Short mmCIF file of C-alpha atoms in Angstrom, two decimals:
data_model
loop_
_atom_site.label_atom_id
_atom_site.label_comp_id
_atom_site.label_asym_id
_atom_site.label_seq_id
_atom_site.Cartn_x
_atom_site.Cartn_y
_atom_site.Cartn_z
CA MET A 1 93.74 122.87 97.03
CA THR A 2 93.95 121.30 93.38
CA ASP A 3 95.36 117.83 93.85
CA ARG A 4 98.42 118.02 90.25
CA THR A 5 99.26 114.72 91.20
CA PRO A 6 99.35 112.50 87.90
CA SER A 7 97.13 109.85 87.52
CA VAL A 8 98.11 106.26 86.36
CA PHE A 9 95.89 103.90 83.94
CA GLU A 10 96.56 100.44 83.89
CA ILE A 11 94.29 98.70 81.19
CA GLN A 12 94.24 95.02 81.20
CA ALA A 13 92.51 92.07 79.09
CA GLY A 14 90.42 89.60 80.93
CA GLU A 15 88.00 86.82 79.94
CA GLY A 16 87.41 86.94 76.29
CA GLY A 17 90.72 86.21 74.43
CA THR A 18 90.70 88.09 71.10
CA ASP A 19 88.22 90.79 71.73
CA SER A 20 89.16 91.46 75.33
CA LYS A 21 92.70 92.87 73.82
CA LEU A 22 90.97 94.90 71.29
CA PHE A 23 88.54 96.26 73.62
CA CYS A 24 91.71 97.35 75.90
CA GLU A 25 93.12 99.72 73.39
CA ASN A 26 88.75 100.92 72.26
CA LEU A 27 89.00 102.26 76.15
CA GLY A 28 92.50 103.68 76.78
CA LEU A 29 91.91 105.87 73.55
CA ALA A 30 88.12 106.35 74.95
CA TYR A 31 90.34 107.84 78.25
CA VAL A 32 92.40 110.20 76.47
CA LYS A 33 89.85 111.97 74.25
CA TYR A 34 88.00 112.48 77.60
CA ALA A 35 91.43 113.49 79.20
CA ASN A 36 91.79 115.81 76.11
CA SER A 37 88.35 117.33 76.34
CA ASN A 38 88.85 117.93 80.61
CA GLY A 39 92.26 119.83 80.28
CA CYS A 40 94.15 116.68 81.12
CA LYS A 41 97.28 116.05 79.22
CA LEU A 42 98.82 112.75 78.37
CA GLU A 43 102.46 112.39 79.51
CA ASN A 44 103.79 108.56 79.08
CA GLU A 45 101.70 106.08 77.55
CA ASP A 46 102.75 102.26 76.43
CA TRP A 47 100.31 100.19 74.15
CA SER A 48 100.46 96.60 73.88
CA LEU A 49 98.10 93.87 72.57
CA GLY A 50 96.32 93.44 75.84
CA LYS A 51 98.15 95.67 78.04
CA ILE A 52 98.18 99.54 78.29
CA SER A 53 99.79 101.44 80.57
CA LEU A 54 98.82 105.65 80.24
CA VAL A 55 100.00 108.60 82.75
CA PHE A 56 97.43 111.72 82.84
CA SER A 57 98.33 114.94 84.14
CA GLY A 58 95.98 117.63 85.50
CA THR A 59 94.85 120.16 87.75
CA ASN A 60 91.44 117.47 88.63
CA ALA A 61 93.72 114.33 86.90
CA ALA A 62 92.64 112.82 90.10
CA SER A 63 88.92 113.79 90.25
CA LEU A 64 88.14 112.63 87.10
CA PHE A 65 89.61 109.09 86.75
CA ALA A 66 88.80 108.14 90.26
CA ALA A 67 85.86 105.93 89.06
CA GLU A 68 87.10 104.45 86.94
CA ALA A 69 88.89 101.59 88.56
CA GLY A 70 87.48 98.07 88.52
CA LYS A 71 85.75 95.67 85.89
CA HIS A 72 84.31 97.24 82.58
CA CYS A 73 82.39 94.78 80.25
CA VAL A 74 81.88 94.68 76.95
CA GLN A 75 78.83 93.03 74.98
CA ARG A 76 78.87 93.41 71.16
CA VAL A 77 79.99 91.16 68.19
CA PRO A 78 83.72 91.42 67.58
CA PRO A 79 84.96 93.51 64.91
CA THR A 80 87.43 90.13 63.89
CA GLU A 81 84.39 87.91 64.14
CA LYS A 82 83.16 87.04 60.50
CA ARG A 83 80.07 84.76 61.47
CA GLY A 84 77.99 87.77 63.44
CA ARG A 85 78.20 85.75 66.75
CA ARG A 86 77.99 87.93 69.75
CA GLN A 87 80.31 87.89 72.86
CA THR A 88 80.88 89.30 76.05
CA SER A 89 84.38 90.42 77.39
CA ILE A 90 86.10 92.03 80.08
CA VAL A 91 88.73 94.71 80.80
CA THR A 92 90.02 95.67 83.98
CA VAL A 93 91.16 98.86 84.53
CA ALA A 94 93.63 100.32 87.68
CA VAL A 95 94.35 103.59 88.57
CA THR A 96 97.24 104.48 90.53
CA GLN A 97 98.10 108.19 91.38
CA LEU A 98 101.99 108.79 90.58
CA ALA A 99 104.19 109.10 93.75
CA SER A 100 106.13 112.46 94.07
CA GLU A 101 109.95 112.84 93.34
CA ALA A 102 110.58 113.46 97.42
CA LEU A 103 108.74 109.43 98.12
CA VAL A 104 111.10 107.64 94.88
CA THR A 105 114.31 108.96 96.87
CA LYS A 106 113.19 107.25 100.25
CA LEU A 107 112.98 104.01 97.86
CA ASN A 108 115.25 101.57 98.83
CA MET A 109 116.87 101.48 95.93
CA SER A 110 119.59 97.55 96.87
CA GLU A 111 116.05 96.08 96.78
CA VAL A 112 115.46 97.00 93.26
CA THR A 113 116.49 95.30 89.63
CA ILE A 114 117.07 97.78 86.85
CA MET A 115 116.92 96.09 83.63
CA THR A 116 116.81 97.18 80.22
CA LYS A 117 115.74 96.13 77.28
CA ARG A 118 115.00 96.96 73.26
CA GLY A 119 112.21 98.30 72.88
CA SER A 120 109.38 97.19 70.90
CA GLY A 121 106.88 99.70 70.18
CA PRO A 122 106.49 102.05 67.39
CA GLY A 123 109.25 104.95 67.21
CA GLY A 124 111.64 104.55 65.18
CA GLN A 125 114.53 102.01 64.19
CA HIS A 126 116.34 103.99 66.30
CA ARG A 127 114.43 103.08 69.59
CA ASN A 128 113.80 99.12 68.28
CA LYS A 129 117.73 99.02 68.10
CA THR A 130 118.36 100.89 71.91
CA GLU A 131 117.79 99.23 75.09
CA SER A 132 115.49 102.15 75.61
CA CYS A 133 112.43 100.05 77.47
CA VAL A 134 112.90 100.19 81.19
CA VAL A 135 111.75 97.39 83.76
CA ALA A 136 111.69 98.24 87.45
CA ARG A 137 111.82 94.83 90.27
CA HIS A 138 110.97 95.82 93.78
CA ASP A 139 112.93 92.23 94.63
CA PRO A 140 111.14 91.79 98.53
CA THR A 141 107.94 91.71 96.83
CA GLY A 142 108.26 90.87 93.21
CA ILE A 143 106.29 94.27 92.02
CA SER A 144 107.56 95.37 88.29
CA VAL A 145 107.00 97.84 86.39
CA THR A 146 107.62 98.29 82.69
CA ILE A 147 108.36 101.43 80.57
CA ASP A 148 108.41 101.02 77.10
CA GLY A 149 109.11 104.96 75.82
CA ARG A 150 111.56 106.20 73.45
CA GLU A 151 113.77 107.31 76.30
CA GLN A 152 115.82 105.29 78.92
CA HIS A 153 116.22 107.94 81.20
CA SER A 154 112.72 108.84 81.62
CA ASN A 155 111.10 105.70 81.23
CA LYS A 156 113.27 104.87 84.14
CA ARG A 157 111.87 107.74 86.24
CA LEU A 158 108.57 106.91 85.59
CA ALA A 159 108.81 103.76 86.50
CA LEU A 160 110.15 104.06 89.82
CA LYS A 161 107.64 106.45 90.13
CA ILE A 162 104.75 103.80 89.56
CA LEU A 163 106.67 100.92 91.61
CA THR A 164 107.21 103.43 94.35
CA ALA A 165 103.73 104.22 94.37
CA ARG A 166 102.41 100.96 93.85
CA LEU A 167 104.29 99.67 97.21
CA GLU A 168 102.90 102.36 98.72
CA LYS A 169 99.20 100.92 98.69
CA GLU A 170 100.58 98.14 99.83
CA LYS A 171 101.40 99.91 102.79
CA VAL A 172 98.29 101.69 103.04
CA ALA A 173 96.25 98.66 102.47
CA GLY A 174 98.17 96.78 105.01
CA VAL A 175 98.37 93.39 102.69
CA ASN A 176 101.28 91.58 102.06
CA ALA A 177 102.75 93.12 98.62
CA LYS A 178 103.28 90.07 97.55
CA ALA A 179 100.04 89.34 97.23
CA ALA A 180 99.47 92.57 95.19
CA ALA A 181 95.81 92.62 97.04
CA ALA A 182 95.42 96.66 96.86
CA LYS A 183 95.63 96.17 92.85
CA ARG A 184 93.32 93.15 92.92
CA GLN A 185 90.99 94.84 95.04
CA GLN A 186 90.11 97.51 92.07
CA VAL A 187 90.23 94.45 89.83
CA GLY A 188 89.47 91.13 90.72
CA ASN A 189 90.81 87.95 88.72
CA GLY A 190 89.12 90.11 85.07
CA GLY A 191 85.99 87.57 85.60
CA ARG A 192 82.40 88.70 84.41
CA THR A 193 81.82 89.27 88.23
CA GLU A 194 81.49 92.49 90.18
CA LYS A 195 81.61 94.69 86.91
CA ILE A 196 81.53 98.62 87.23
CA ARG A 197 80.37 99.02 83.54
CA THR A 198 78.77 97.49 80.73
CA TYR A 199 79.31 98.28 77.35
CA ASN A 200 76.16 96.90 75.41
CA PHE A 201 76.65 97.46 71.64
CA ILE A 202 73.98 95.55 70.46
CA ASP A 203 71.45 97.13 72.46
CA GLN A 204 73.25 100.68 72.23
CA ARG A 205 73.56 100.74 75.89
CA ALA A 206 75.85 101.84 78.43
CA VAL A 207 75.89 101.61 81.94
CA ASP A 208 77.34 102.11 85.34
CA HIS A 209 76.22 99.66 87.51
CA ARG A 210 77.30 101.27 90.52
CA THR A 211 75.22 104.33 90.20
CA GLY A 212 72.85 103.15 88.18
CA ILE A 213 73.02 105.07 85.79
CA LYS A 214 72.46 103.96 81.92
CA THR A 215 72.46 106.13 78.25
CA ASN A 216 71.90 104.75 74.88
CA ARG A 217 74.77 106.73 73.75
CA VAL A 218 77.24 104.00 74.39
CA GLU A 219 78.61 104.78 71.22
CA ASP A 220 79.47 108.25 72.17
CA VAL A 221 80.92 107.17 74.98
CA ILE A 222 83.76 104.76 73.95
CA GLY A 223 83.76 106.14 70.48
CA ARG A 224 84.52 110.05 71.88
CA GLY A 225 85.33 109.54 75.24
CA ARG A 226 82.30 111.09 76.88
CA PHE A 227 82.19 109.39 79.81
CA GLU A 228 80.43 111.62 81.80
CA LEU A 229 77.24 110.35 80.13
CA LEU A 230 77.86 107.80 83.21
CA LYS A 231 78.24 110.08 86.53
#
């Protein structure tokens, strides 16, 4: 049976300062292109400097993105660098399958605090003047989800689905939810060890450290979302 469960991407800057934050956007755009070319749809997005959330749906969304969780390393001359100095930066990616509506209904809402605030992203004056941004926090664990889309009701629904999925992941992992160990198992501490991929723009090379697959078409991987070159 085909799995149609949407996948939630959380891309976050690690070591590398400004360039790590800039590469978050590069990687996010690459994933959107990869999804589009493989029949998946971008259902929801939240872009901010150094932190991006994307929700993809499609018949093969879960399998398509299953191997993307972990630390992604970029080696390049940052676009903001004036002296041509090379830098190594890290971006972490966490991938979660979105919880179903049925599972969300089992969430104990007495343990959840819902807060709203003004939207901060693009979308016109209406979005920035209304409290469309929704923050859902699970009080016993401190886990929170922020969705900054254009419409408050859909933002709340999506935030609760992601929150439920995170709580279920903690339960399955059998760890203390406060420690958020399931997510850290994917992304670690944002450092340079345990990386799964390196995108080296200096030598025009990309490598998957788990499989050993390499390609000299790093521009295609990131610029055009050709992640199949590393699989």
